[in-house]
XYZ file of C-alpha atoms in Angstrom:
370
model
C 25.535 4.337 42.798
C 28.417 3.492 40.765
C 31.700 5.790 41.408
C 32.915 7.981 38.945
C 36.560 6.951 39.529
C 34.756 3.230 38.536
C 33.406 4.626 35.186
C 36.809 6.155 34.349
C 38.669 2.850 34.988
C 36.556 0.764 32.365
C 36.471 2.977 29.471
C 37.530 1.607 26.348
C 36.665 4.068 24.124
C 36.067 8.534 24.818
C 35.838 10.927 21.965
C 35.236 14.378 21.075
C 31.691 14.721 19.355
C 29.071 17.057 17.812
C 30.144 20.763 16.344
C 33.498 20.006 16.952
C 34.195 16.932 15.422
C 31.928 18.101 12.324
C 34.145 20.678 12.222
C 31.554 23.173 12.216
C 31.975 24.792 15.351
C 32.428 28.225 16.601
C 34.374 30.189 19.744
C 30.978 29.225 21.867
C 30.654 25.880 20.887
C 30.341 23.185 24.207
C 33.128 20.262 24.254
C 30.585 17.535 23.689
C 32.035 13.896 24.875
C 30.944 10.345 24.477
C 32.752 7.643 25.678
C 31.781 3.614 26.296
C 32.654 1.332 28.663
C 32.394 -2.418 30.247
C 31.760 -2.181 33.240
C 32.712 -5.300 35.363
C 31.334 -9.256 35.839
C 28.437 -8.584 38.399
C 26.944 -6.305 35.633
C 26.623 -9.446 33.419
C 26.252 -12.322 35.672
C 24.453 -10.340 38.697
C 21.800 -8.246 39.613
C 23.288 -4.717 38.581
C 22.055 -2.861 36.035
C 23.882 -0.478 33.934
C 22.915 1.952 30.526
C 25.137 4.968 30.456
C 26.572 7.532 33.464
C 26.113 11.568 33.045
C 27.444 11.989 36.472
C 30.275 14.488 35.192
C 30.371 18.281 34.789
C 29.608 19.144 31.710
C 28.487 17.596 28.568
C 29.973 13.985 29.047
C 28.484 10.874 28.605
C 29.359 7.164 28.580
C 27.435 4.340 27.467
C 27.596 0.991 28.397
C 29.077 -1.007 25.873
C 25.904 -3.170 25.096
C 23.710 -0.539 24.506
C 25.871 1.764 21.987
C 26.264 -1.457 19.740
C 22.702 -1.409 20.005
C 22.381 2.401 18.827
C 25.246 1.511 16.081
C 23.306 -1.102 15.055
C 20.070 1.165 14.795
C 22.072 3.353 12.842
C 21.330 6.233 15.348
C 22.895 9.594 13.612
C 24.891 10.217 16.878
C 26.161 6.828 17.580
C 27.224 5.516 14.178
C 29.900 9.264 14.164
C 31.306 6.594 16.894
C 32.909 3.980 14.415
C 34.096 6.940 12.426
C 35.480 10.014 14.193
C 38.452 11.842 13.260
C 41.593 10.708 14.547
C 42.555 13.872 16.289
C 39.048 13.697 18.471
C 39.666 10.778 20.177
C 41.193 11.132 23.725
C 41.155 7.394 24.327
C 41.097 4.406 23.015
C 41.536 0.290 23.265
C 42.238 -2.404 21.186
C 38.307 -3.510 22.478
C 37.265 -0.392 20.639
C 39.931 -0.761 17.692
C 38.151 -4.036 17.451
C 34.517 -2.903 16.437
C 35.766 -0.130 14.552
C 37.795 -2.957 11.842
C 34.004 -4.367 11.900
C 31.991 -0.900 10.802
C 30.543 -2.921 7.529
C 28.343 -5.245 9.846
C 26.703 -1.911 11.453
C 26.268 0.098 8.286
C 22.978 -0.404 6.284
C 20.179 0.827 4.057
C 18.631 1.747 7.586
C 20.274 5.060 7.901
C 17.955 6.550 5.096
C 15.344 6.566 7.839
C 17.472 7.269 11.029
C 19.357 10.162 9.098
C 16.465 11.790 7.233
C 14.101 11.122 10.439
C 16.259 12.987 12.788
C 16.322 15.613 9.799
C 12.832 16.252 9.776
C 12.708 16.306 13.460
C 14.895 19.069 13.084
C 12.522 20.861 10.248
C 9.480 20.657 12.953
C 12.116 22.525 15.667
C 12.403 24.992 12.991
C 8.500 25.267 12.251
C 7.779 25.403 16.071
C 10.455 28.115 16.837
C 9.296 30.483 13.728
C 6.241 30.099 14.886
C 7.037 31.418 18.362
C 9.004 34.139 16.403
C 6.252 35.140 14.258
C 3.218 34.908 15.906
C 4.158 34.093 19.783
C 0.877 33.966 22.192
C 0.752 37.048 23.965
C -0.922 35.494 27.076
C -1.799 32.675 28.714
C -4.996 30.924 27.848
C -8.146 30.726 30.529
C -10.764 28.798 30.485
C -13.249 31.370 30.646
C -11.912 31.968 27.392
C -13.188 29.062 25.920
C -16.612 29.197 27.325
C -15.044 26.652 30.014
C -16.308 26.706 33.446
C -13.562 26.852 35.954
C -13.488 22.841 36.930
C -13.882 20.457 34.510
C -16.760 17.862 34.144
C -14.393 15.514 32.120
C -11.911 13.824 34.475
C -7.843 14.116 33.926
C -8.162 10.368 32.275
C -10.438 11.517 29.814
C -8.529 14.554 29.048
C -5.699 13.439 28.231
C -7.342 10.480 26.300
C -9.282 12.940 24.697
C -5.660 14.797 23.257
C -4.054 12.195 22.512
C -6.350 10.621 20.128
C -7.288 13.681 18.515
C -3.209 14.074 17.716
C -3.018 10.293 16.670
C -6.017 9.765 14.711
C -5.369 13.062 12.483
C -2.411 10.791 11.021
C -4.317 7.757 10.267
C -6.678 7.406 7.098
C -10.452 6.291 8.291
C -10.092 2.820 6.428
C -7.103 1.973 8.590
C -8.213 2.431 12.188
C -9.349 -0.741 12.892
C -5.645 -2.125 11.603
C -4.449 0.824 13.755
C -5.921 -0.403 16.958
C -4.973 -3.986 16.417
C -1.235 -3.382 15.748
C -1.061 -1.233 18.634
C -2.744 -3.825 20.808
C -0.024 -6.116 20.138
C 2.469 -3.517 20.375
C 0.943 -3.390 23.933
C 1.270 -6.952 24.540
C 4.488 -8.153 23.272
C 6.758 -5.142 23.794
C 5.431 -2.599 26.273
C 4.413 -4.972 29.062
C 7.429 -7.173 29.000
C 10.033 -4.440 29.549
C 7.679 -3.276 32.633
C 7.772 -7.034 33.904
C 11.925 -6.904 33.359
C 12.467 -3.851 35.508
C 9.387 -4.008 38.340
C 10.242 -5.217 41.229
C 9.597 -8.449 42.171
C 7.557 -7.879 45.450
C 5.771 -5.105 43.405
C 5.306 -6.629 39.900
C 1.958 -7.774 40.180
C 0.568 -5.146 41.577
C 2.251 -2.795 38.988
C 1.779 -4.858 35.882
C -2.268 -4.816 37.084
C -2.053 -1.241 36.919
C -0.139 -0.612 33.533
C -2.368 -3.266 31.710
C -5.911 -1.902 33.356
C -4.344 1.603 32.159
C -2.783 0.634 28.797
C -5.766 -1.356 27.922
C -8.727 1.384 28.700
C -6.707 3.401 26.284
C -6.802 1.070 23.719
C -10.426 0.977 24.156
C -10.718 4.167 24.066
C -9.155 4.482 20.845
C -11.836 1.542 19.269
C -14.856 3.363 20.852
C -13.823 6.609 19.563
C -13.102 5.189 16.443
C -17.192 4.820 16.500
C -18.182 7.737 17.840
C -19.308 6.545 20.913
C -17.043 7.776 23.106
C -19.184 10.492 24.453
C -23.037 11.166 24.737
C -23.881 14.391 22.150
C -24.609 16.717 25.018
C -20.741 16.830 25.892
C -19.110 16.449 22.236
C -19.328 20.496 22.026
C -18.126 20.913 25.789
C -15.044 18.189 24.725
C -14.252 20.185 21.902
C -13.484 23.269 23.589
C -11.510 21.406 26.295
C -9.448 20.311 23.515
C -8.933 23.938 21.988
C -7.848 24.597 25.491
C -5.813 22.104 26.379
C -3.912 22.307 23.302
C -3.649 25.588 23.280
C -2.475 25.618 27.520
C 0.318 23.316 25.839
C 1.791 26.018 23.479
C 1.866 28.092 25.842
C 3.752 25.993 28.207
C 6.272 25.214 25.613
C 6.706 28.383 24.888
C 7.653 29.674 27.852
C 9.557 26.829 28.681
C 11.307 27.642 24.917
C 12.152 31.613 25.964
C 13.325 30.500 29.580
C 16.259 28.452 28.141
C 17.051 30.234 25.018
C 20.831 30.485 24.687
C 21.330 34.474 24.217
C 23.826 35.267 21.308
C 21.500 32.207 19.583
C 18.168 33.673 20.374
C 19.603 37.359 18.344
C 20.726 35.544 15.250
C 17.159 33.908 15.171
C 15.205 36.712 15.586
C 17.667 38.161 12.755
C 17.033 35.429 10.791
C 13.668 34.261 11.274
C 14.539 30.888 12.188
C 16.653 28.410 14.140
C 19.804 28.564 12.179
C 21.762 25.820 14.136
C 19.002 23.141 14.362
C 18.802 24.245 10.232
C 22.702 23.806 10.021
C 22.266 19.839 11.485
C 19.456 19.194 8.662
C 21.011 19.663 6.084
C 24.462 18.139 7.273
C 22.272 14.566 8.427
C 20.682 14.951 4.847
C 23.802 15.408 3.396
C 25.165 12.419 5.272
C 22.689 10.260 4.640
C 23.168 10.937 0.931
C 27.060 10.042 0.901
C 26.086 6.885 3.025
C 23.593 5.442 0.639
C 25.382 6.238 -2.609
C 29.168 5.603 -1.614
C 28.854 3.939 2.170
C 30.878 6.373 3.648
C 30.590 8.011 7.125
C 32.146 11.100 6.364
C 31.923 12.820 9.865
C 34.462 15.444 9.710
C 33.037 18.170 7.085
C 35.933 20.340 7.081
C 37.155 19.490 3.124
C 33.525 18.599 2.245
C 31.122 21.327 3.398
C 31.833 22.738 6.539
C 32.432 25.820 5.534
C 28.998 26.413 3.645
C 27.225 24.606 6.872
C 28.689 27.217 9.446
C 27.410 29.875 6.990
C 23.909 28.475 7.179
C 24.077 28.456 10.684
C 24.974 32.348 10.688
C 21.608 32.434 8.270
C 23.081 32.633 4.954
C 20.519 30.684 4.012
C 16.382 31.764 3.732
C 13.842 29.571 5.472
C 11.913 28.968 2.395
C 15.708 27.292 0.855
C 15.971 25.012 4.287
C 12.373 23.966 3.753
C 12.356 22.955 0.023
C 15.913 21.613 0.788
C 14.428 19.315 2.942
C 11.598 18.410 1.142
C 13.888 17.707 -2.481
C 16.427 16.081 -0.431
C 14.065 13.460 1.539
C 12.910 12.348 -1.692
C 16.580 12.191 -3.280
C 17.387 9.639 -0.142
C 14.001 7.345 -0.801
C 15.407 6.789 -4.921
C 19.058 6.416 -3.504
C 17.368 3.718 -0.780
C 15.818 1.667 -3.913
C 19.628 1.805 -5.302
C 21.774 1.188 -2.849
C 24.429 -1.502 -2.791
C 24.503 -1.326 1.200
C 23.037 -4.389 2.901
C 19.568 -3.914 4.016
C 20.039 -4.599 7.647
C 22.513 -4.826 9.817
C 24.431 -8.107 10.519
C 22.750 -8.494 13.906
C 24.222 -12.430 14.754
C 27.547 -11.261 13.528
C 27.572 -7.914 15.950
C 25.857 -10.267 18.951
C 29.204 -12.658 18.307
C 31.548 -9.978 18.243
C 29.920 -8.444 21.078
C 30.245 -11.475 23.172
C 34.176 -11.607 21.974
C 34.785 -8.584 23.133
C 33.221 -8.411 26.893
C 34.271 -11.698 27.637
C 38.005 -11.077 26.992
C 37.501 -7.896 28.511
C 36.122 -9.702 31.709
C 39.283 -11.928 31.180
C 41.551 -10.099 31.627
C 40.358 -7.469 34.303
């Protein structure tokens, strides 16, 4: 277990993030940290394995420096604020960190209009789940009796669960593409699922494990082809399937639901039942929209809001703003981002050989001189 005293002595790099670094936070708002570190030589050259440590109180976390520059180079929304935070939220930092901050331009690219506006709508269906809750929440919890269900089920957990999923996935996927559907997934399967199982097993158990995860991996697969046909069950249980999956979707609500009004923060759950919606998660749309916008057109990272629009976003998280304007926001702005994408003078992709040799630079005169 590696020693938080041992985290705190490699860091090269700690910041202040989130609200408070947008500038757009309140009296309640948490002191959200990320740092990164390099750890030391038997992490590269031995058998120790290392991604990122949460072991502090609070809401700290550092990364291992391999796998932010991986996030960076993703263009992850809360990793690329790392090459560009204000000045006065930094608590520390090293010339190792100084060093991939001079090279931001290989990270930045034409990615972010999907990482940005992708987190965005993830924050839309937050917003469409929560309303919902607020609007129409289930009184009580489904029973299978209520379904015409006998108590037990005839269809085995497998099945269930196979039986959900595919209705979920195959309600995205237009009937003339299945079969492409199942292929790409198959390789999927086979040349990136199963090889990060074979990295991490281990060894006196991989071959037993890797048995298991391809039987299991691969029955779903063939699931998916046979119910592409229709075949998946005899007619006398298609009607006795369908109202297991009107249950079991509808036991899911209700388990996210309750799981929703168990952790609600307090002062937040008022000004959403005020407004009719979660203003904070609405707040972060339209700044990541916003941001993606000012990336694509001028290639800036413009993480501190406070001359730009902060004051405008903390209204919107105290619900200045309707529902119906964060939901045709959304929807004008996603298409603004796909025309500024065709546009765009930023490079299409990261400069992943470039990052790889700076990244080698950098932990091997770190290693050097430890």
């Amino acid at each position: 277990i590696m020693e938080q005293s041992f985290v705190e002595k490699h860091i090269i790099f700690e910041t202040l993030v989130g609200s408070r670094a947008y500038g757009i936070h309140n009296d309640d708002s948490d002191f959200d940290t990320k740092g990164v570190m390099i750890p030391t030589k038997e992490y590269y050259f031995g058998n120790k394995r290392f991604e990122q440590y949460e072991g502090y109180e609070g809401d700290k976390v550092i990364y291992d420096f391999r796998k932010m520059i991986k996030l960076i180079s993703e263009n992850n929304p809360n990793c690329l604020d790392m090459l560009y935070t204000p000045k006065h939220c930094i608590y520390k930092i090293t010339p190792y960190w100084e060093k991939v901050m001079e090279n931001a331009d290989l990270f930045l690219s034409k990615k972010c209009k999907f990482t940005f506006s992708g987190y965005a709508i993830a924050q839309l269906k937050r917003i469409k789940t929560h309303r919902a809750y607020l609007l129409n929440p289930p009184e009580i919890k489904p029973e299978r009796k209520d379904f015409g269900l006998k108590e037990d089920s005839i269809f085995q957990t497998a099945q269930l669960k196979a039986l959900i999923n595919i209705e979920s996935l195959f309600e995205y996927v237009e009937p003339e593409n299945k079969e492409m559907f199942i292929n790409e997934l198959d390789t999927v399967y086979a040349d990136n699922v199963i090889p990060v199982f074979r990295k991490y097993f281990k060894e006196d158990r991989k071959d037993i494990c890797l048995a298991y995860i391809q039987n299991t991996l691969y029955s779903q697969l063939n699931t998916f082809t046979i119910l592409g046909t229709c075949n998946y069950l005899k007619d006398e249980f298609v009607e006795e399937a369908e109202k297991e999956l009107k249950y079991q979707t509808k036991l899911m609500q209700w388990k996210q639901y309750e799981e929703w009004k168990k952790h609600r923060n307090k002062k937040r759950a008022e000004l959403e039942e005020k407004s009719g919606y979660d203003t904070k998660h609405a707040a972060h749309l339209v700044r990541l929209l916003r941001m993606g916008d000012e990336i694509l057109s001028t290639g800036k990272v413009n993480v501190d809001r406070t001359n730009i629009d902060a004051e405008e976003l903390k209204s919107i998280r105290q619900g200045s703003w309707t529902y119906d304007q964060i939901e045709e926001y959304a929807e004008t702005m996603d298409k603004k981002l796909d025309e500024l994408y065709k546009n765009s003078k930023l490079q299409k992709n990261p400069q992943i050989e470039k990052i790889d040799d700076l990244c080698v630079e950098i932990i091997d005169e770190y290693l050097k001189n430890l």
